[in-house]
Amino acid sequence: MRLVGSPETAERVNAATDHFDRLIDGVAHFIRDADIGPAIDQGMTEHLAEVAAIAGNTAAPSFDNTIVALERSGRTLGRATTLLMSLTGAD
């Protein structure tokens, strides 16, 4: 995890799940190995909840509320696994 803000007001942020458009002094985040496991756990939890919401939707099935919704789900998990593979390949 990294600190965001000044030491007095710093919040702890997992760089693997934080938004990539957020920079510190114009510099992108640094990802540590310790960030990946919690990011994958968070991504799996979010993805399961997203899929459960899609499956539990009481509206008539349509392309938008099934296929498009599934395609948009799992972004945190996808980002975390991409980082894992990138770090694994770099080691």
PDB file of N, CA and C in Angstrom:
ATOM      1  N   MET A   1       0.838  -1.167   0.000  1.00  0.00           N
ATOM      2  CA  MET A   1       0.000   0.000   0.000  1.00  0.00           C
ATOM      3  C   MET A   1       0.884   1.232   0.000  1.00  0.00           C
ATOM      4  N   ARG A   2       0.373   2.296  -0.533  1.00  0.00           N
ATOM      5  CA  ARG A   2       1.125   3.537  -0.547  1.00  0.00           C
ATOM      6  C   ARG A   2       0.326   4.594   0.198  1.00  0.00           C
ATOM      7  N   LEU A   3       0.964   5.668   0.535  1.00  0.00           N
ATOM      8  CA  LEU A   3       0.286   6.765   1.203  1.00  0.00           C
ATOM      9  C   LEU A   3      -0.087   7.807   0.170  1.00  0.00           C
ATOM     10  N   VAL A   4      -1.296   8.354   0.292  1.00  0.00           N
ATOM     11  CA  VAL A   4      -1.764   9.399  -0.600  1.00  0.00           C
ATOM     12  C   VAL A   4      -1.940  10.647   0.234  1.00  0.00           C
ATOM     13  N   GLY A   5      -1.383  11.749  -0.205  1.00  0.00           N
ATOM     14  CA  GLY A   5      -1.496  12.997   0.526  1.00  0.00           C
ATOM     15  C   GLY A   5      -0.294  13.232   1.410  1.00  0.00           C
ATOM     16  N   SER A   6      -0.379  14.265   2.212  1.00  0.00           N
ATOM     17  CA  SER A   6       0.719  14.576   3.119  1.00  0.00           C
ATOM     18  C   SER A   6       0.741  13.562   4.251  1.00  0.00           C
ATOM     19  N   PRO A   7       1.879  13.401   4.930  1.00  0.00           N
ATOM     20  CA  PRO A   7       1.950  12.434   6.027  1.00  0.00           C
ATOM     21  C   PRO A   7       0.886  12.666   7.106  1.00  0.00           C
ATOM     22  N   GLU A   8       0.491  13.917   7.312  1.00  0.00           N
ATOM     23  CA  GLU A   8      -0.501  14.215   8.343  1.00  0.00           C
ATOM     24  C   GLU A   8      -1.903  13.751   7.942  1.00  0.00           C
ATOM     25  N   THR A   9      -2.223  13.793   6.656  1.00  0.00           N
ATOM     26  CA  THR A   9      -3.571  13.464   6.189  1.00  0.00           C
ATOM     27  C   THR A   9      -3.579  12.249   5.284  1.00  0.00           C
ATOM     28  N   ALA A  10      -2.531  11.471   5.360  1.00  0.00           N
ATOM     29  CA  ALA A  10      -2.380  10.356   4.420  1.00  0.00           C
ATOM     30  C   ALA A  10      -3.432   9.283   4.635  1.00  0.00           C
ATOM     31  N   GLU A  11      -3.894   8.721   3.532  1.00  0.00           N
ATOM     32  CA  GLU A  11      -4.786   7.564   3.563  1.00  0.00           C
ATOM     33  C   GLU A  11      -4.038   6.410   2.913  1.00  0.00           C
ATOM     34  N   ARG A  12      -4.313   5.213   3.373  1.00  0.00           N
ATOM     35  CA  ARG A  12      -3.649   4.037   2.809  1.00  0.00           C
ATOM     36  C   ARG A  12      -4.460   3.575   1.609  1.00  0.00           C
ATOM     37  N   VAL A  13      -3.777   3.380   0.492  1.00  0.00           N
ATOM     38  CA  VAL A  13      -4.424   2.998  -0.758  1.00  0.00           C
ATOM     39  C   VAL A  13      -3.660   1.828  -1.361  1.00  0.00           C
ATOM     40  N   ASN A  14      -4.401   0.805  -1.803  1.00  0.00           N
ATOM     41  CA  ASN A  14      -3.782  -0.301  -2.515  1.00  0.00           C
ATOM     42  C   ASN A  14      -3.619   0.154  -3.960  1.00  0.00           C
ATOM     43  N   ALA A  15      -2.393   0.311  -4.393  1.00  0.00           N
ATOM     44  CA  ALA A  15      -2.122   0.825  -5.733  1.00  0.00           C
ATOM     45  C   ALA A  15      -2.657  -0.087  -6.831  1.00  0.00           C
ATOM     46  N   ALA A  16      -2.879  -1.353  -6.528  1.00  0.00           N
ATOM     47  CA  ALA A  16      -3.381  -2.284  -7.541  1.00  0.00           C
ATOM     48  C   ALA A  16      -4.872  -2.113  -7.792  1.00  0.00           C
ATOM     49  N   THR A  17      -5.598  -1.522  -6.845  1.00  0.00           N
ATOM     50  CA  THR A  17      -7.029  -1.329  -7.040  1.00  0.00           C
ATOM     51  C   THR A  17      -7.412   0.134  -7.165  1.00  0.00           C
ATOM     52  N   ASP A  18      -6.482   1.042  -6.922  1.00  0.00           N
ATOM     53  CA  ASP A  18      -6.742   2.465  -7.028  1.00  0.00           C
ATOM     54  C   ASP A  18      -6.951   2.827  -8.492  1.00  0.00           C
ATOM     55  N   HIS A  19      -7.594   3.947  -8.727  1.00  0.00           N
ATOM     56  CA  HIS A  19      -7.816   4.392 -10.102  1.00  0.00           C
ATOM     57  C   HIS A  19      -6.495   4.809 -10.727  1.00  0.00           C
ATOM     58  N   PHE A  20      -6.253   4.367 -11.954  1.00  0.00           N
ATOM     59  CA  PHE A  20      -4.993   4.646 -12.616  1.00  0.00           C
ATOM     60  C   PHE A  20      -4.870   6.097 -13.055  1.00  0.00           C
ATOM     61  N   ASP A  21      -5.965   6.838 -13.067  1.00  0.00           N
ATOM     62  CA  ASP A  21      -5.887   8.224 -13.501  1.00  0.00           C
ATOM     63  C   ASP A  21      -5.457   9.147 -12.364  1.00  0.00           C
ATOM     64  N   ARG A  22      -5.301   8.585 -11.175  1.00  0.00           N
ATOM     65  CA  ARG A  22      -4.886   9.382 -10.030  1.00  0.00           C
ATOM     66  C   ARG A  22      -3.361   9.315  -9.910  1.00  0.00           C
ATOM     67  N   LEU A  23      -2.718  10.458 -10.026  1.00  0.00           N
ATOM     68  CA  LEU A  23      -1.268  10.516  -9.979  1.00  0.00           C
ATOM     69  C   LEU A  23      -0.822  11.289  -8.740  1.00  0.00           C
ATOM     70  N   ILE A  24       0.383  11.025  -8.293  1.00  0.00           N
ATOM     71  CA  ILE A  24       0.978  11.772  -7.194  1.00  0.00           C
ATOM     72  C   ILE A  24       2.107  12.595  -7.791  1.00  0.00           C
ATOM     73  N   ASP A  25       1.981  13.904  -7.728  1.00  0.00           N
ATOM     74  CA  ASP A  25       2.995  14.794  -8.304  1.00  0.00           C
ATOM     75  C   ASP A  25       3.298  14.425  -9.751  1.00  0.00           C
ATOM     76  N   GLY A  26       2.276  14.021 -10.504  1.00  0.00           N
ATOM     77  CA  GLY A  26       2.441  13.690 -11.907  1.00  0.00           C
ATOM     78  C   GLY A  26       3.081  12.351 -12.180  1.00  0.00           C
ATOM     79  N   VAL A  27       3.292  11.539 -11.150  1.00  0.00           N
ATOM     80  CA  VAL A  27       3.944  10.246 -11.309  1.00  0.00           C
ATOM     81  C   VAL A  27       2.933   9.136 -11.049  1.00  0.00           C
ATOM     82  N   ALA A  28       2.937   8.120 -11.885  1.00  0.00           N
ATOM     83  CA  ALA A  28       2.030   6.986 -11.709  1.00  0.00           C
ATOM     84  C   ALA A  28       2.415   6.195 -10.460  1.00  0.00           C
ATOM     85  N   HIS A  29       1.525   5.358 -10.003  1.00  0.00           N
ATOM     86  CA  HIS A  29       1.730   4.557  -8.795  1.00  0.00           C
ATOM     87  C   HIS A  29       2.815   3.510  -8.989  1.00  0.00           C
ATOM     88  N   PHE A  30       3.328   3.061  -7.876  1.00  0.00           N
ATOM     89  CA  PHE A  30       4.209   1.910  -7.866  1.00  0.00           C
ATOM     90  C   PHE A  30       3.437   0.758  -7.262  1.00  0.00           C
ATOM     91  N   ILE A  31       3.460  -0.380  -7.901  1.00  0.00           N
ATOM     92  CA  ILE A  31       2.736  -1.553  -7.440  1.00  0.00           C
ATOM     93  C   ILE A  31       3.726  -2.451  -6.709  1.00  0.00           C
ATOM     94  N   ARG A  32       3.363  -2.857  -5.501  1.00  0.00           N
ATOM     95  CA  ARG A  32       4.199  -3.792  -4.755  1.00  0.00           C
ATOM     96  C   ARG A  32       3.555  -5.171  -4.817  1.00  0.00           C
ATOM     97  N   ASP A  33       4.370  -6.195  -4.680  1.00  0.00           N
ATOM     98  CA  ASP A  33       3.853  -7.563  -4.690  1.00  0.00           C
ATOM     99  C   ASP A  33       2.761  -7.744  -3.644  1.00  0.00           C
ATOM    100  N   ALA A  34       2.915  -7.107  -2.490  1.00  0.00           N
ATOM    101  CA  ALA A  34       1.946  -7.251  -1.396  1.00  0.00           C
ATOM    102  C   ALA A  34       0.586  -6.661  -1.747  1.00  0.00           C
ATOM    103  N   ASP A  35       0.508  -5.808  -2.766  1.00  0.00           N
ATOM    104  CA  ASP A  35      -0.769  -5.215  -3.177  1.00  0.00           C
ATOM    105  C   ASP A  35      -1.623  -6.174  -3.997  1.00  0.00           C
ATOM    106  N   ILE A  36      -1.001  -7.145  -4.646  1.00  0.00           N
ATOM    107  CA  ILE A  36      -1.704  -7.974  -5.625  1.00  0.00           C
ATOM    108  C   ILE A  36      -2.722  -8.914  -4.975  1.00  0.00           C
ATOM    109  N   GLY A  37      -2.350  -9.626  -3.927  1.00  0.00           N
ATOM    110  CA  GLY A  37      -3.270 -10.567  -3.278  1.00  0.00           C
ATOM    111  C   GLY A  37      -4.554  -9.910  -2.813  1.00  0.00           C
ATOM    112  N   PRO A  38      -4.477  -8.807  -2.038  1.00  0.00           N
ATOM    113  CA  PRO A  38      -5.702  -8.123  -1.629  1.00  0.00           C
ATOM    114  C   PRO A  38      -6.497  -7.576  -2.818  1.00  0.00           C
ATOM    115  N   ALA A  39      -5.805  -7.157  -3.862  1.00  0.00           N
ATOM    116  CA  ALA A  39      -6.504  -6.650  -5.046  1.00  0.00           C
ATOM    117  C   ALA A  39      -7.285  -7.763  -5.734  1.00  0.00           C
ATOM    118  N   ILE A  40      -6.695  -8.957  -5.828  1.00  0.00           N
ATOM    119  CA  ILE A  40      -7.392 -10.088  -6.442  1.00  0.00           C
ATOM    120  C   ILE A  40      -8.584 -10.503  -5.577  1.00  0.00           C
ATOM    121  N   ASP A  41      -8.392 -10.532  -4.267  1.00  0.00           N
ATOM    122  CA  ASP A  41      -9.513 -10.841  -3.368  1.00  0.00           C
ATOM    123  C   ASP A  41     -10.651  -9.848  -3.542  1.00  0.00           C
ATOM    124  N   GLN A  42     -10.314  -8.559  -3.568  1.00  0.00           N
ATOM    125  CA  GLN A  42     -11.329  -7.524  -3.750  1.00  0.00           C
ATOM    126  C   GLN A  42     -12.003  -7.671  -5.106  1.00  0.00           C
ATOM    127  N   GLY A  43     -11.212  -7.922  -6.146  1.00  0.00           N
ATOM    128  CA  GLY A  43     -11.754  -8.085  -7.491  1.00  0.00           C
ATOM    129  C   GLY A  43     -12.702  -9.267  -7.593  1.00  0.00           C
ATOM    130  N   MET A  44     -12.342 -10.385  -6.943  1.00  0.00           N
ATOM    131  CA  MET A  44     -13.219 -11.565  -6.973  1.00  0.00           C
ATOM    132  C   MET A  44     -14.530 -11.279  -6.246  1.00  0.00           C
ATOM    133  N   THR A  45     -14.454 -10.612  -5.114  1.00  0.00           N
ATOM    134  CA  THR A  45     -15.663 -10.263  -4.358  1.00  0.00           C
ATOM    135  C   THR A  45     -16.569  -9.353  -5.176  1.00  0.00           C
ATOM    136  N   GLU A  46     -15.974  -8.324  -5.781  1.00  0.00           N
ATOM    137  CA  GLU A  46     -16.759  -7.398  -6.608  1.00  0.00           C
ATOM    138  C   GLU A  46     -17.373  -8.118  -7.807  1.00  0.00           C
ATOM    139  N   HIS A  47     -16.580  -8.963  -8.471  1.00  0.00           N
ATOM    140  CA  HIS A  47     -17.071  -9.649  -9.666  1.00  0.00           C
ATOM    141  C   HIS A  47     -18.223 -10.601  -9.328  1.00  0.00           C
ATOM    142  N   LEU A  48     -18.094 -11.341  -8.241  1.00  0.00           N
ATOM    143  CA  LEU A  48     -19.183 -12.230  -7.826  1.00  0.00           C
ATOM    144  C   LEU A  48     -20.451 -11.442  -7.536  1.00  0.00           C
ATOM    145  N   ALA A  49     -20.313 -10.286  -6.899  1.00  0.00           N
ATOM    146  CA  ALA A  49     -21.486  -9.447  -6.611  1.00  0.00           C
ATOM    147  C   ALA A  49     -22.095  -8.906  -7.901  1.00  0.00           C
ATOM    148  N   GLU A  50     -21.250  -8.522  -8.856  1.00  0.00           N
ATOM    149  CA  GLU A  50     -21.754  -8.014 -10.127  1.00  0.00           C
ATOM    150  C   GLU A  50     -22.497  -9.101 -10.893  1.00  0.00           C
ATOM    151  N   VAL A  51     -21.947 -10.302 -10.936  1.00  0.00           N
ATOM    152  CA  VAL A  51     -22.604 -11.406 -11.638  1.00  0.00           C
ATOM    153  C   VAL A  51     -23.905 -11.788 -10.933  1.00  0.00           C
ATOM    154  N   ALA A  52     -23.909 -11.780  -9.604  1.00  0.00           N
ATOM    155  CA  ALA A  52     -25.138 -12.083  -8.861  1.00  0.00           C
ATOM    156  C   ALA A  52     -26.218 -11.047  -9.148  1.00  0.00           C
ATOM    157  N   ALA A  53     -25.824  -9.788  -9.269  1.00  0.00           N
ATOM    158  CA  ALA A  53     -26.797  -8.735  -9.601  1.00  0.00           C
ATOM    159  C   ALA A  53     -27.361  -8.930 -11.001  1.00  0.00           C
ATOM    160  N   ILE A  54     -26.522  -9.340 -11.936  1.00  0.00           N
ATOM    161  CA  ILE A  54     -26.986  -9.599 -13.302  1.00  0.00           C
ATOM    162  C   ILE A  54     -27.940 -10.792 -13.310  1.00  0.00           C
ATOM    163  N   ALA A  55     -27.560 -11.853 -12.617  1.00  0.00           N
ATOM    164  CA  ALA A  55     -28.405 -13.056 -12.571  1.00  0.00           C
ATOM    165  C   ALA A  55     -29.719 -12.802 -11.843  1.00  0.00           C
ATOM    166  N   GLY A  56     -29.692 -11.918 -10.864  1.00  0.00           N
ATOM    167  CA  GLY A  56     -30.897 -11.629 -10.085  1.00  0.00           C
ATOM    168  C   GLY A  56     -31.775 -10.541 -10.661  1.00  0.00           C
ATOM    169  N   ASN A  57     -31.381  -9.977 -11.788  1.00  0.00           N
ATOM    170  CA  ASN A  57     -32.160  -8.921 -12.413  1.00  0.00           C
ATOM    171  C   ASN A  57     -33.513  -9.482 -12.835  1.00  0.00           C
ATOM    172  N   THR A  58     -34.575  -8.846 -12.370  1.00  0.00           N
ATOM    173  CA  THR A  58     -35.933  -9.341 -12.664  1.00  0.00           C
ATOM    174  C   THR A  58     -36.478  -8.827 -13.995  1.00  0.00           C
ATOM    175  N   ALA A  59     -35.769  -7.923 -14.629  1.00  0.00           N
ATOM    176  CA  ALA A  59     -36.214  -7.425 -15.934  1.00  0.00           C
ATOM    177  C   ALA A  59     -36.053  -8.531 -16.973  1.00  0.00           C
ATOM    178  N   ALA A  60     -36.828  -8.409 -18.035  1.00  0.00           N
ATOM    179  CA  ALA A  60     -36.703  -9.381 -19.121  1.00  0.00           C
ATOM    180  C   ALA A  60     -35.281  -9.351 -19.661  1.00  0.00           C
ATOM    181  N   PRO A  61     -34.688 -10.521 -19.893  1.00  0.00           N
ATOM    182  CA  PRO A  61     -33.317 -10.551 -20.400  1.00  0.00           C
ATOM    183  C   PRO A  61     -33.201  -9.832 -21.740  1.00  0.00           C
ATOM    184  N   SER A  62     -32.151  -9.062 -21.862  1.00  0.00           N
ATOM    185  CA  SER A  62     -31.859  -8.370 -23.116  1.00  0.00           C
ATOM    186  C   SER A  62     -30.346  -8.386 -23.315  1.00  0.00           C
ATOM    187  N   PHE A  63     -29.924  -7.973 -24.474  1.00  0.00           N
ATOM    188  CA  PHE A  63     -28.490  -7.928 -24.758  1.00  0.00           C
ATOM    189  C   PHE A  63     -27.785  -6.998 -23.767  1.00  0.00           C
ATOM    190  N   ASP A  64     -28.404  -5.842 -23.507  1.00  0.00           N
ATOM    191  CA  ASP A  64     -27.781  -4.860 -22.615  1.00  0.00           C
ATOM    192  C   ASP A  64     -27.697  -5.325 -21.170  1.00  0.00           C
ATOM    193  N   ASN A  65     -28.756  -5.974 -20.657  1.00  0.00           N
ATOM    194  CA  ASN A  65     -28.716  -6.331 -19.233  1.00  0.00           C
ATOM    195  C   ASN A  65     -28.122  -7.717 -18.972  1.00  0.00           C
ATOM    196  N   THR A  66     -27.639  -8.369 -20.015  1.00  0.00           N
ATOM    197  CA  THR A  66     -26.923  -9.637 -19.805  1.00  0.00           C
ATOM    198  C   THR A  66     -25.518  -9.561 -20.397  1.00  0.00           C
ATOM    199  N   ILE A  67     -25.410  -9.559 -21.696  1.00  0.00           N
ATOM    200  CA  ILE A  67     -24.107  -9.610 -22.364  1.00  0.00           C
ATOM    201  C   ILE A  67     -23.277  -8.359 -22.057  1.00  0.00           C
ATOM    202  N   VAL A  68     -23.849  -7.192 -22.272  1.00  0.00           N
ATOM    203  CA  VAL A  68     -23.111  -5.952 -22.018  1.00  0.00           C
ATOM    204  C   VAL A  68     -22.752  -5.850 -20.537  1.00  0.00           C
ATOM    205  N   ALA A  69     -23.683  -6.178 -19.670  1.00  0.00           N
ATOM    206  CA  ALA A  69     -23.417  -6.112 -18.228  1.00  0.00           C
ATOM    207  C   ALA A  69     -22.290  -7.065 -17.828  1.00  0.00           C
ATOM    208  N   LEU A  70     -22.282  -8.278 -18.387  1.00  0.00           N
ATOM    209  CA  LEU A  70     -21.202  -9.224 -18.085  1.00  0.00           C
ATOM    210  C   LEU A  70     -19.859  -8.723 -18.614  1.00  0.00           C
ATOM    211  N   GLU A  71     -19.866  -8.117 -19.794  1.00  0.00           N
ATOM    212  CA  GLU A  71     -18.624  -7.583 -20.360  1.00  0.00           C
ATOM    213  C   GLU A  71     -18.055  -6.455 -19.509  1.00  0.00           C
ATOM    214  N   ARG A  72     -18.920  -5.681 -18.884  1.00  0.00           N
ATOM    215  CA  ARG A  72     -18.470  -4.563 -18.047  1.00  0.00           C
ATOM    216  C   ARG A  72     -18.105  -4.990 -16.630  1.00  0.00           C
ATOM    217  N   SER A  73     -18.449  -6.190 -16.250  1.00  0.00           N
ATOM    218  CA  SER A  73     -18.170  -6.649 -14.889  1.00  0.00           C
ATOM    219  C   SER A  73     -16.726  -7.131 -14.770  1.00  0.00           C
ATOM    220  N   GLY A  74     -16.230  -7.174 -13.554  1.00  0.00           N
ATOM    221  CA  GLY A  74     -14.918  -7.742 -13.294  1.00  0.00           C
ATOM    222  C   GLY A  74     -13.732  -6.869 -13.635  1.00  0.00           C
ATOM    223  N   ARG A  75     -13.923  -5.567 -13.683  1.00  0.00           N
ATOM    224  CA  ARG A  75     -12.804  -4.690 -14.070  1.00  0.00           C
ATOM    225  C   ARG A  75     -11.678  -4.705 -13.048  1.00  0.00           C
ATOM    226  N   THR A  76     -12.018  -4.672 -11.763  1.00  0.00           N
ATOM    227  CA  THR A  76     -10.972  -4.696 -10.738  1.00  0.00           C
ATOM    228  C   THR A  76     -10.209  -6.016 -10.801  1.00  0.00           C
ATOM    229  N   LEU A  77     -10.928  -7.126 -10.954  1.00  0.00           N
ATOM    230  CA  LEU A  77     -10.281  -8.432 -11.051  1.00  0.00           C
ATOM    231  C   LEU A  77      -9.388  -8.499 -12.291  1.00  0.00           C
ATOM    232  N   GLY A  78      -9.873  -8.005 -13.404  1.00  0.00           N
ATOM    233  CA  GLY A  78      -9.078  -8.002 -14.629  1.00  0.00           C
ATOM    234  C   GLY A  78      -7.817  -7.168 -14.492  1.00  0.00           C
ATOM    235  N   ARG A  79      -7.946  -6.011 -13.872  1.00  0.00           N
ATOM    236  CA  ARG A  79      -6.787  -5.145 -13.669  1.00  0.00           C
ATOM    237  C   ARG A  79      -5.768  -5.820 -12.746  1.00  0.00           C
ATOM    238  N   ALA A  80      -6.260  -6.438 -11.663  1.00  0.00           N
ATOM    239  CA  ALA A  80      -5.360  -7.092 -10.699  1.00  0.00           C
ATOM    240  C   ALA A  80      -4.649  -8.290 -11.325  1.00  0.00           C
ATOM    241  N   THR A  81      -5.369  -9.092 -12.096  1.00  0.00           N
ATOM    242  CA  THR A  81      -4.720 -10.259 -12.715  1.00  0.00           C
ATOM    243  C   THR A  81      -3.745  -9.829 -13.812  1.00  0.00           C
ATOM    244  N   THR A  82      -4.046  -8.751 -14.523  1.00  0.00           N
ATOM    245  CA  THR A  82      -3.114  -8.219 -15.519  1.00  0.00           C
ATOM    246  C   THR A  82      -1.831  -7.757 -14.842  1.00  0.00           C
ATOM    247  N   LEU A  83      -1.969  -7.076 -13.714  1.00  0.00           N
ATOM    248  CA  LEU A  83      -0.789  -6.645 -12.961  1.00  0.00           C
ATOM    249  C   LEU A  83       0.003  -7.848 -12.466  1.00  0.00           C
ATOM    250  N   LEU A  84      -0.699  -8.873 -11.972  1.00  0.00           N
ATOM    251  CA  LEU A  84      -0.027 -10.077 -11.507  1.00  0.00           C
ATOM    252  C   LEU A  84       0.794 -10.698 -12.627  1.00  0.00           C
ATOM    253  N   MET A  85       0.204 -10.856 -13.790  1.00  0.00           N
ATOM    254  CA  MET A  85       0.908 -11.457 -14.916  1.00  0.00           C
ATOM    255  C   MET A  85       2.074 -10.586 -15.372  1.00  0.00           C
ATOM    256  N   SER A  86       1.901  -9.290 -15.353  1.00  0.00           N
ATOM    257  CA  SER A  86       2.987  -8.382 -15.741  1.00  0.00           C
ATOM    258  C   SER A  86       4.144  -8.474 -14.768  1.00  0.00           C
ATOM    259  N   LEU A  87       3.829  -8.466 -13.464  1.00  0.00           N
ATOM    260  CA  LEU A  87       4.887  -8.582 -12.454  1.00  0.00           C
ATOM    261  C   LEU A  87       5.564  -9.947 -12.501  1.00  0.00           C
ATOM    262  N   THR A  88       4.766 -10.994 -12.731  1.00  0.00           N
ATOM    263  CA  THR A  88       5.330 -12.338 -12.812  1.00  0.00           C
ATOM    264  C   THR A  88       6.271 -12.444 -14.005  1.00  0.00           C
ATOM    265  N   GLY A  89       5.873 -11.868 -15.124  1.00  0.00           N
ATOM    266  CA  GLY A  89       6.708 -11.907 -16.309  1.00  0.00           C
ATOM    267  C   GLY A  89       7.969 -11.062 -16.175  1.00  0.00           C
ATOM    268  N   ALA A  90       7.917 -10.041 -15.334  1.00  0.00           N
ATOM    269  CA  ALA A  90       9.074  -9.155 -15.163  1.00  0.00           C
ATOM    270  C   ALA A  90      10.097  -9.729 -14.184  1.00  0.00           C
ATOM    271  N   ASP A  91       9.666 -10.666 -13.341  1.00  0.00           N
ATOM    272  CA  ASP A  91      10.586 -11.226 -12.335  1.00  0.00           C
ATOM    273  C   ASP A  91      11.527 -12.243 -12.927  1.00  0.00           C
TER     274      ASP A  91
END
